[in-house]
Amino acid sequence: EPPLLSLVLSVNNDHSSKNRETADVVSGNGSKPFPWDKMRLPKHVIPVHYDLLLHPNLTTLTFTGFARIEITVNQQTSSVILHSKHLQITRAAIQRRMGNSHTEEEVMVLEYPPFEQIALLAAFPLHVGQNYTVSIEYSANLSESFHGFYKSTYRTQEGEVRVLASTQFEPTAARMAFPCFDEPSFKARFSIKIRREPKHLALSNMPIVKSVSVANWLVEDHFDVSVKMSTYLVAFIVSDFKSVSKMTTSGIKISVYTVPDKINQADYALDAAVKLLDFYENYFSIPYPLPKQDLAAIPDFQSGAMENWGLTTYRESSLLYDPEKSSASAKLWITMIIAHELAHQWFGNLVTMEWWNDLWLNEGFAKFMEYVSVSITHPDLKVEDYFLGKCFDAMEVDALNSSHPVSTPVEDPAQIQEMFDDVSYEKGACILNMLRDYLNAEFFKAGLVQYPTCPAGDTQESQLQGDGFCTRNQQTSSSHWTRREILDVTTMMNTWTLQKGFPLVTVTVKGKTVHLHQEHYMKGSDSSPSTGYLWHVPLTYITSKSDTVQRFLLTTKTDVLILPEEVEWIKFNLGMNGYYIVHYEDDGWDALISLLKENHTAISSNDRASLINNVFQLVSIGKLSISKALDLSLYLKHESQIMPVFQGMNELIPMYKLMEKRDMDDVENQLKGYIVNLFKDLIDKQSWNDEGSVSERMLRSSLLLFACARKYQPCVDKAEEYFMKWKESNGTLRLPNDVKTAVYAVGAQTIEGWDFLFSKYRLPWFNTERNEIEVALSISRNKDKLQWIMDQSLLGDVVKTQDLPYIIVFVAKNPSGYHLAWKFLKENWNKLVQKFELGSASLAHMVIGVTNQYSTRERLAEVKEFFNSVDEKSSQLRCVQQAVETIEENIRWMDINFEKIKICQLKEKQKKKLS
């Protein structure tokens, strides 16, 4: 009987390699045609073991390398095709063993840069079943971007700039550090040697076994041979980092590495990592296979973190925590990120998707496991409360026509990069959570644990099917799944992984009969509803008569369920555990709105948040009027829980943000007043300190920033008073962490305050507050300051370029900055592509964040025109399609709803006068 999850998650792997270039490719020297015409490597030759020697020079910012790759031949060939990008190859040879003797012959190297491939042409055929060794000597520059083997810098407290070199290979940048078979299925072992100056320290996936002095000024570190793994998980760092260490229960050494000045901020991450690694070993019942796990904070880092096996790397703000100065949200964020990267040590590293089309198996699982693990290791953080926010984020992009199924064919590096999006991570996690809720946690875990299990014996030695995967064909006693159950779950999951989007379930109650209807929820009037779409929807519901959760699997377009008695209201999708939204026909919504206004705590806070989300999504597709949604939002006056409050803000704030970009001052200001008024009582209740649970502290921080930014006078007065005192103390006064952003934001509204704040931003002891200060600097109304902060972040000297994507989006949200941000994006497009890489999440964040509050036809034409004018690869990015669709949706939304909001606001005004 096949194990559960390999089946549950069986996805259509489209491995056909579609060739986009002409087959008649020619190498750089034009002498011989390149012997391979596809973007995916041939399977003729398989790497078994890499011996790598790397020597980075942190002064000249170059490195030299020597790679010896043992290969096995599966199909006779006279060429070896592998990946290489920006490497100057100086010599290549192939060694063959004949009996006891070795013969080595130099070979010709052809390059084909469009596919980032090289071909080694042997003068003799390579025979099946024989082992050969490929040797390549090369040199290169350290990368100036955030991927490959790249340069990073930091300033010491004395102001000295120091250089280090670190790696980021996922998805396709190992080829920038050494020639390799750079596809996830080509797993091999790695023996790494690194040359460095004596004052530096080298780290890699495995521990150092010995260090040899090569010269007075040069040391060569030899690292232990790795387990079998994909190239994208290889990592090495040469730096002057310091570390702190602890052992886990099972004797794994955990260390956190940081720049020397920040080592006092490493303890929280160290303790969290020890707890989490212990948890995962226990949960998966599979021992962590390496002797150590290092967590390194890199001063320049594009994403949040990376799961390199045994050497996970992080942005500093994703790992370093100062108990004195860090915010509550920083603690939550850091814990979740460590949980994510350590989950990957099993899901992703031990068991790997064969190709990037199934990236969600890596990322959806790791994102899901963050919640499973942290809810147990750090119960005080109450992470389970925030999970539904992930599903709302995913639905926002998944409701567009430009979305894609979680499992979708990809070919070139930019398309692969684009897979690292909310659909792979958040939607992946949400459908797994829905499955767990449907099956129950224990039953789900039984199948989950089966997924990464390898055959008896050590995991690295498990039989490989020519591609470096654990064969998952053994039975585990923990699972009692029947073939029928496996089949049902597989069929159900395929409806969620193989089609894009999600269902809208419409509920009509007639007496005791509930009529159900499902359709594809999609924004945009041009998009005709997709008729072929059908999901297996695990419905859950409670009613006014019973809070026992009832279940019903909807597998057809329409169905009916019978209630035991008539009810006043019915609420579907309990806790928003299902990845679908619900519309209540007839007076279904009115009954729920009455319930919220009269007794909102009758349903859970997550159920309230889901009603807020769903009602506004239904306005977007014309199923409900905006007045109905605003009517529901009135209950928020009595809401105090974080998720419904945040969801209310997420739905209401973008409405006036659209107006801010269109000089609609009257209605915009009335709407702002309406929103401040909804939350006024809650804002007034907030204490200006750091007391309370994590969720209370996060709520305080967001509410105060919102109130101050909206010029709510009591908030502004208090923040101004704090800022003046802080300024008078020359920044030495300790402000409560949760109110800092609000205080800085108000202070930065004057030029003098802005300059003072920036002078503190530059100082090392404000490093944990840099993100808060960036928010405050970006919401200034002074256009020169906004332009300057964007220019500085592109230069990357004082403001790190890694923060540019966030800064440019903050500026774009600012009514004084949106023109500047769009102009900046256009003028620097090529630089941004070079630095952040085509298809990356950073680039998508900028494109969407800068344009998603436009709602005029002129702006739409401008955005289209710009992206049509850039190179074809840029214009075809999914984020460009998302941006265009979002603006079209905004135009439609404003056309339908603007006048109605005007009327609602007038009615509110009259009501106030009367009362």
Coordinates of N, CA, C and O in Angstrom, one line a residue, residues 105-245:
E105 N 42.5 13.7 -19.6 CA 42.7 14.4 -20.8 C 42.0 15.7 -20.7 O 40.9 15.8 -20.2
E106 N 42.7 16.8 -21.2 CA 42.0 18.1 -21.3 C 40.9 18.0 -22.3 O 41.0 17.3 -23.3
V107 N 39.9 18.8 -22.0 CA 38.7 18.8 -22.9 C 38.4 20.2 -23.4 O 38.7 21.2 -22.7
M108 N 37.7 20.3 -24.5 CA 37.3 21.6 -25.0 C 36.0 22.0 -24.2 O 35.2 21.2 -23.9
V109 N 35.9 23.3 -23.9 CA 34.7 23.8 -23.2 C 33.9 24.7 -24.1 O 34.5 25.7 -24.7
L110 N 32.7 24.4 -24.3 CA 31.8 25.4 -25.1 C 30.8 26.0 -24.0 O 30.4 25.4 -23.1
E111 N 30.5 27.2 -24.3 CA 29.5 27.9 -23.4 C 28.3 28.3 -24.1 O 28.3 28.6 -25.3
Y112 N 27.1 28.2 -23.4 CA 25.9 28.7 -24.0 C 25.2 29.5 -23.0 O 24.3 29.1 -22.2
P113 N 25.6 30.9 -22.9 CA 25.0 31.7 -21.8 C 23.5 31.8 -21.7 O 23.0 31.9 -20.6
P114 N 22.7 31.8 -22.8 CA 21.3 31.9 -22.6 C 20.7 30.8 -21.7 O 19.7 31.1 -21.0
F115 N 21.3 29.7 -21.7 CA 20.8 28.6 -20.8 C 21.7 28.4 -19.6 O 21.6 27.5 -18.8
E116 N 22.7 29.3 -19.4 CA 23.7 29.2 -18.3 C 24.4 27.9 -18.3 O 24.6 27.3 -17.2
Q117 N 24.7 27.3 -19.5 CA 25.2 26.0 -19.5 C 26.6 26.0 -20.2 O 27.0 26.9 -21.0
I118 N 27.4 25.0 -19.8 CA 28.7 24.7 -20.5 C 28.7 23.3 -20.9 O 28.0 22.4 -20.3
A119 N 29.5 23.0 -22.0 CA 29.6 21.6 -22.4 C 31.1 21.3 -22.5 O 31.9 22.0 -23.0
L120 N 31.4 20.1 -21.9 CA 32.8 19.6 -21.9 C 32.8 18.6 -23.0 O 32.1 17.6 -22.9
L121 N 33.6 18.8 -24.1 CA 33.6 17.8 -25.2 C 34.8 16.9 -25.1 O 35.9 17.3 -25.2
A122 N 34.5 15.6 -24.8 CA 35.5 14.6 -24.6 C 36.0 14.1 -26.0 O 35.1 14.0 -26.9
A123 N 37.2 13.7 -26.1 CA 37.7 13.2 -27.4 C 37.4 11.7 -27.5 O 37.7 11.0 -28.5
F124 N 36.8 11.2 -26.4 CA 36.5 9.7 -26.4 C 35.1 9.5 -25.8 O 34.6 10.4 -25.1
P125 N 34.4 8.5 -26.2 CA 33.1 8.3 -25.6 C 33.1 7.9 -24.2 O 34.0 7.2 -23.7
L126 N 32.1 8.4 -23.4 CA 32.0 8.1 -22.0 C 31.0 6.9 -21.9 O 29.9 7.0 -22.4
H127 N 31.5 5.8 -21.4 CA 30.7 4.5 -21.4 C 29.8 4.4 -20.2 O 30.1 4.8 -19.1
V128 N 28.6 3.7 -20.5 CA 27.6 3.5 -19.4 C 28.2 2.7 -18.3 O 29.0 1.7 -18.5
G129 N 27.9 3.1 -17.1 CA 28.3 2.3 -15.9 C 29.7 2.6 -15.4 O 30.2 2.1 -14.4
Q130 N 30.5 3.4 -16.2 CA 31.8 3.7 -15.8 C 31.8 5.0 -15.0 O 31.0 5.9 -15.2
N131 N 32.8 5.1 -14.2 CA 32.9 6.3 -13.4 C 34.1 7.2 -13.9 O 35.1 6.7 -14.2
Y132 N 33.8 8.5 -14.0 CA 34.7 9.4 -14.5 C 34.8 10.6 -13.5 O 33.9 10.8 -12.7
T133 N 35.9 11.4 -13.6 CA 36.0 12.6 -12.8 C 36.2 13.7 -13.7 O 37.1 13.7 -14.5
V134 N 35.4 14.8 -13.5 CA 35.5 16.0 -14.3 C 36.3 17.0 -13.4 O 36.0 17.1 -12.2
S135 N 37.3 17.7 -13.9 CA 38.1 18.7 -13.2 C 38.0 20.0 -13.9 O 38.2 20.1 -15.1
I136 N 37.6 21.1 -13.1 CA 37.5 22.4 -13.8 C 38.1 23.4 -12.8 O 37.8 23.5 -11.6
E137 N 39.0 24.2 -13.4 CA 39.6 25.4 -12.7 C 39.0 26.6 -13.2 O 38.8 26.8 -14.4
Y138 N 38.7 27.6 -12.3 CA 38.0 28.8 -12.8 C 38.2 29.9 -11.8 O 38.8 29.8 -10.7
S139 N 37.8 31.1 -12.3 CA 37.9 32.3 -11.4 C 36.6 33.1 -11.6 O 36.0 33.0 -12.7
A140 N 36.3 34.0 -10.7 CA 35.1 34.9 -10.9 C 35.2 36.1 -10.0 O 36.0 36.1 -9.0
N141 N 34.3 37.0 -10.2 CA 34.2 38.1 -9.2 C 33.1 37.7 -8.2 O 32.2 37.0 -8.5
L142 N 33.3 38.2 -6.9 CA 32.2 38.0 -6.0 C 31.0 38.8 -6.5 O 31.2 39.9 -7.0
S143 N 29.9 38.2 -6.4 CA 28.7 38.8 -6.9 C 28.3 40.1 -6.2 O 28.6 40.2 -5.0
E144 N 27.8 41.1 -6.9 CA 27.4 42.4 -6.3 C 25.9 42.4 -6.0 O 25.4 43.3 -5.5
S145 N 25.3 41.2 -6.3 CA 23.8 41.1 -6.0 C 23.7 40.4 -4.7 O 24.6 40.3 -3.9
F146 N 22.5 39.8 -4.4 CA 22.3 39.0 -3.2 C 22.3 37.5 -3.4 O 21.8 36.8 -2.6
H147 N 22.8 37.1 -4.6 CA 22.7 35.7 -4.9 C 24.1 35.2 -5.5 O 24.9 36.1 -5.9
G148 N 24.3 33.9 -5.5 CA 25.6 33.4 -5.9 C 26.5 33.5 -4.6 O 26.1 33.5 -3.5
F149 N 27.8 33.6 -4.9 CA 28.8 33.8 -3.8 C 29.0 35.3 -3.8 O 29.7 35.9 -4.7
Y150 N 28.4 36.0 -2.8 CA 28.4 37.5 -2.9 C 29.0 38.2 -1.8 O 29.3 37.6 -0.7
K151 N 29.3 39.5 -2.0 CA 30.0 40.3 -1.0 C 28.9 41.0 -0.1 O 27.9 41.4 -0.6
S152 N 29.2 41.0 1.2 CA 28.4 41.7 2.1 C 29.3 42.6 3.0 O 30.5 42.2 3.2
T153 N 28.8 43.7 3.5 CA 29.6 44.6 4.3 C 28.9 45.0 5.6 O 27.6 45.0 5.6
Y154 N 29.6 45.4 6.6 CA 29.0 46.0 7.8 C 30.0 47.0 8.4 O 31.2 47.0 8.1
R155 N 29.4 47.9 9.2 CA 30.2 48.9 9.9 C 30.4 48.4 11.3 O 29.4 48.1 12.0
T156 N 31.6 48.5 11.9 CA 31.8 48.3 13.3 C 31.3 49.5 14.1 O 31.1 50.6 13.5
Q157 N 31.3 49.4 15.4 CA 30.9 50.5 16.2 C 31.8 51.7 16.1 O 31.4 52.8 16.2
E158 N 33.1 51.4 15.7 CA 34.0 52.5 15.5 C 33.9 53.1 14.1 O 34.6 54.0 13.7
G159 N 33.0 52.5 13.2 CA 32.8 53.1 11.9 C 33.6 52.5 10.8 O 33.5 52.9 9.6
E160 N 34.4 51.4 11.1 CA 35.2 50.8 10.1 C 34.3 49.8 9.2 O 33.5 49.1 9.8
V161 N 34.5 49.9 7.9 CA 33.7 49.0 7.0 C 34.4 47.7 6.9 O 35.6 47.7 6.5
R162 N 33.8 46.6 7.2 CA 34.4 45.3 7.0 C 33.6 44.5 5.9 O 32.4 44.6 5.8
V163 N 34.4 43.6 5.3 CA 33.8 42.8 4.1 C 33.7 41.3 4.5 O 34.6 40.8 5.2
L164 N 32.7 40.7 4.1 CA 32.6 39.2 4.2 C 32.0 38.6 2.9 O 31.6 39.4 2.1
A165 N 32.1 37.3 2.8 CA 31.5 36.7 1.6 C 30.6 35.6 2.0 O 30.9 34.8 2.9
S166 N 29.4 35.6 1.5 CA 28.4 34.6 1.8 C 27.7 34.1 0.6 O 27.9 34.6 -0.5
T167 N 26.9 33.0 0.7 CA 26.2 32.4 -0.4 C 24.7 32.5 -0.3 O 24.2 32.4 0.8
Q168 N 24.0 32.5 -1.5 CA 22.6 32.3 -1.6 C 22.4 31.6 -2.9 O 22.5 32.2 -4.0
F169 N 22.1 30.3 -2.9 CA 22.1 29.6 -4.2 C 20.6 29.2 -4.6 O 20.4 29.0 -5.8
E170 N 19.7 29.2 -3.7 CA 18.3 28.8 -4.2 C 17.7 30.0 -4.9 O 17.8 31.1 -4.5
P171 N 17.1 29.8 -6.1 CA 17.0 28.5 -6.7 C 18.1 28.1 -7.7 O 18.4 26.9 -7.8
T172 N 18.7 29.0 -8.4 CA 19.6 28.6 -9.5 C 20.9 29.4 -9.5 O 21.4 29.8 -10.6
A173 N 21.5 29.6 -8.3 CA 22.7 30.4 -8.3 C 23.9 29.7 -7.8 O 25.0 30.3 -7.7
A174 N 23.8 28.4 -7.5 CA 25.0 27.6 -7.2 C 26.0 27.7 -8.4 O 27.2 27.8 -8.2
R175 N 25.4 27.7 -9.6 CA 26.2 27.8 -10.8 C 27.1 29.1 -10.9 O 27.9 29.2 -11.8
M176 N 26.8 30.1 -10.0 CA 27.6 31.3 -10.0 C 28.8 31.1 -9.1 O 29.7 32.0 -9.1
A177 N 28.9 30.0 -8.3 CA 30.0 29.8 -7.4 C 30.9 28.6 -7.8 O 32.1 28.6 -7.6
F178 N 30.3 27.6 -8.5 CA 31.1 26.5 -9.0 C 30.3 25.8 -10.1 O 29.0 25.8 -10.1
P179 N 30.9 25.2 -11.1 CA 30.2 24.5 -12.2 C 29.5 23.3 -11.6 O 30.1 22.6 -10.8
C180 N 28.3 23.1 -11.9 CA 27.5 22.0 -11.3 C 26.3 21.7 -12.0 O 25.9 22.4 -13.0
F181 N 25.7 20.5 -11.6 CA 24.4 20.1 -12.2 C 23.4 20.7 -11.3 O 22.9 20.1 -10.3
D182 N 23.0 21.9 -11.7 CA 22.2 22.8 -10.8 C 20.7 22.6 -10.9 O 20.0 23.6 -11.1
E183 N 20.3 21.4 -10.7 CA 18.8 21.1 -10.6 C 18.6 20.3 -9.4 O 19.5 19.5 -9.0
P184 N 17.5 20.4 -8.7 CA 17.3 19.8 -7.4 C 17.4 18.3 -7.4 O 17.8 17.7 -6.4
S185 N 17.1 17.6 -8.5 CA 17.1 16.2 -8.5 C 18.5 15.6 -8.6 O 18.7 14.4 -8.4
F186 N 19.5 16.4 -9.0 CA 20.9 15.9 -9.1 C 21.5 15.9 -7.7 O 22.4 16.7 -7.5
K187 N 21.1 15.1 -6.8 CA 21.7 15.1 -5.5 C 23.1 14.4 -5.5 O 23.3 13.4 -6.1
A188 N 24.0 15.0 -4.7 CA 25.3 14.4 -4.6 C 25.9 14.8 -3.2 O 25.3 15.5 -2.4
R189 N 27.1 14.2 -2.9 CA 27.8 14.6 -1.7 C 28.8 15.7 -2.0 O 29.3 15.7 -3.1
F190 N 29.1 16.5 -1.0 CA 30.0 17.6 -1.2 C 31.2 17.5 -0.2 O 30.9 17.4 1.0
S191 N 32.4 17.6 -0.7 CA 33.6 17.8 0.2 C 34.1 19.2 -0.1 O 34.6 19.4 -1.2
I192 N 34.0 20.1 0.9 CA 34.4 21.5 0.6 C 35.6 21.9 1.4 O 35.8 21.5 2.5
K193 N 36.5 22.6 0.6 CA 37.7 23.2 1.3 C 37.7 24.7 1.0 O 37.4 25.1 -0.2
I194 N 38.0 25.5 2.0 CA 38.0 27.0 1.8 C 39.3 27.6 2.3 O 39.8 27.2 3.3
R195 N 39.9 28.4 1.4 CA 41.1 29.1 1.8 C 40.7 30.5 2.3 O 39.9 31.2 1.7
R196 N 41.4 31.0 3.4 CA 41.0 32.2 4.0 C 42.2 32.8 4.7 O 43.2 32.1 5.0
E197 N 42.1 34.1 5.1 CA 43.1 34.7 5.9 C 43.0 34.2 7.4 O 41.9 33.9 7.8
P198 N 44.1 34.1 8.1 CA 44.0 33.6 9.5 C 43.0 34.4 10.4 O 42.4 33.9 11.3
K199 N 42.8 35.7 10.1 CA 41.9 36.5 10.9 C 40.4 36.2 10.7 O 39.5 36.6 11.4
H200 N 40.1 35.5 9.6 CA 38.7 35.1 9.2 C 38.4 33.7 9.7 O 39.2 32.9 10.2
L201 N 37.1 33.4 9.6 CA 36.6 32.1 10.0 C 35.7 31.6 8.8 O 35.0 32.5 8.2
A202 N 35.8 30.4 8.4 CA 35.0 29.9 7.4 C 33.9 28.9 7.9 O 34.2 28.2 8.9
L203 N 32.7 29.0 7.4 CA 31.6 28.1 7.8 C 31.1 27.4 6.5 O 31.1 28.0 5.4
S204 N 30.6 26.2 6.7 CA 29.9 25.5 5.6 C 28.9 24.6 6.2 O 28.6 24.7 7.4
N205 N 28.2 23.8 5.3 CA 27.2 22.9 5.8 C 27.6 22.0 6.9 O 26.9 21.6 7.8
M206 N 28.9 21.5 6.8 CA 29.4 20.5 7.7 C 30.4 21.1 8.6 O 30.9 22.2 8.3
P207 N 30.8 20.4 9.7 CA 31.8 21.0 10.6 C 33.2 20.9 10.0 O 33.4 20.1 9.0
I208 N 34.1 21.7 10.4 CA 35.5 21.6 10.0 C 36.1 20.3 10.5 O 36.0 20.1 11.7
V209 N 36.9 19.6 9.7 CA 37.6 18.4 10.3 C 39.0 18.7 10.5 O 39.7 18.2 11.4
K210 N 39.6 19.6 9.6 CA 41.0 20.1 9.9 C 41.3 21.4 9.2 O 40.6 21.7 8.2
S211 N 42.2 22.1 9.7 CA 42.7 23.3 9.1 C 44.2 23.2 8.8 O 44.9 22.8 9.7
V212 N 44.6 23.6 7.6 CA 46.0 23.4 7.2 C 46.5 24.8 6.9 O 45.9 25.6 6.2
S213 N 47.7 25.1 7.4 CA 48.4 26.4 7.0 C 49.0 26.2 5.7 O 50.0 25.4 5.5
V214 N 48.6 27.0 4.7 CA 49.1 26.9 3.3 C 50.3 27.8 3.2 O 51.2 27.6 2.5
A215 N 50.2 29.0 3.8 CA 51.3 30.0 3.9 C 51.0 30.8 5.1 O 50.1 30.6 5.8
N216 N 52.0 31.7 5.4 CA 51.8 32.5 6.7 C 50.5 33.2 6.7 O 49.9 33.4 7.8
W217 N 50.1 33.7 5.5 CA 48.9 34.5 5.5 C 47.6 33.8 5.0 O 46.6 34.3 4.7
L218 N 47.7 32.4 4.9 CA 46.6 31.7 4.3 C 46.4 30.3 5.0 O 47.3 29.5 5.2
V219 N 45.1 30.1 5.4 CA 44.7 28.8 6.0 C 43.7 28.1 5.1 O 42.9 28.8 4.5
E220 N 43.8 26.8 5.0 CA 42.8 26.0 4.2 C 42.0 25.2 5.2 O 42.5 24.3 5.9
D221 N 40.7 25.4 5.3 CA 39.8 24.7 6.1 C 39.2 23.5 5.3 O 38.7 23.7 4.2
H222 N 39.2 22.3 5.9 CA 38.6 21.1 5.3 C 37.3 20.8 6.0 O 37.4 20.5 7.2
F223 N 36.2 20.8 5.3 CA 34.9 20.4 6.0 C 34.6 19.0 5.7 O 35.0 18.4 4.7
D224 N 33.9 18.4 6.7 CA 33.5 17.0 6.5 C 32.6 16.8 5.3 O 32.0 17.7 4.8
V225 N 32.6 15.6 4.8 CA 31.8 15.3 3.6 C 30.3 15.4 4.0 O 29.9 14.9 5.1
S226 N 29.6 16.0 3.1 CA 28.1 16.2 3.4 C 27.3 15.0 3.2 O 27.8 14.0 2.6
V227 N 26.0 15.1 3.6 CA 25.1 14.1 3.2 C 24.7 14.3 1.7 O 25.1 15.3 1.2
K228 N 24.0 13.4 1.1 CA 23.6 13.6 -0.3 C 22.6 14.7 -0.3 O 21.6 14.7 0.4
M229 N 22.8 15.7 -1.2 CA 21.9 16.9 -1.2 C 21.9 17.6 -2.5 O 22.8 17.4 -3.3
S230 N 20.9 18.5 -2.7 CA 20.8 19.3 -3.9 C 21.8 20.4 -3.9 O 22.1 20.9 -2.8
T231 N 22.2 20.9 -5.0 CA 23.2 22.0 -5.1 C 22.7 23.3 -4.4 O 23.5 24.0 -3.9
Y232 N 21.4 23.5 -4.5 CA 20.9 24.8 -4.0 C 21.0 24.9 -2.5 O 20.8 26.0 -1.9
L233 N 21.3 23.8 -1.8 CA 21.4 23.8 -0.3 C 22.9 23.9 0.2 O 23.1 24.0 1.4
V234 N 23.8 24.0 -0.8 CA 25.2 24.1 -0.4 C 25.4 25.6 0.1 O 24.8 26.5 -0.4
A235 N 26.3 25.8 1.1 CA 26.5 27.1 1.6 C 27.9 27.3 2.2 O 28.5 26.3 2.7
F236 N 28.5 28.4 2.1 CA 29.8 28.7 2.8 C 29.9 30.2 3.0 O 29.3 31.0 2.3
I237 N 30.5 30.6 4.1 CA 30.7 32.0 4.5 C 32.1 32.2 5.0 O 32.6 31.3 5.7
V238 N 32.7 33.3 4.6 CA 34.0 33.7 5.1 C 33.9 35.0 5.7 O 33.5 36.0 5.0
S239 N 34.1 35.1 7.1 CA 33.8 36.4 7.8 C 34.6 36.4 9.1 O 35.4 35.6 9.3
D240 N 34.3 37.4 9.9 CA 34.9 37.5 11.2 C 33.8 37.4 12.3 O 33.9 38.0 13.3
F241 N 32.8 36.6 12.0 CA 31.7 36.5 12.9 C 32.1 35.9 14.3 O 33.0 35.1 14.3
K242 N 31.3 36.2 15.3 CA 31.4 35.5 16.6 C 30.2 34.6 16.8 O 29.2 34.8 16.1
S243 N 30.3 33.7 17.7 CA 29.1 32.8 17.9 C 28.8 32.4 19.4 O 29.7 32.6 20.2
V244 N 27.6 32.0 19.6 CA 27.2 31.4 20.9 C 26.6 30.0 20.5 O 26.0 29.8 19.5
S245 N 26.8 29.0 21.4 CA 26.4 27.6 21.1 C 25.7 27.0 22.3 O 25.9 27.3 23.4

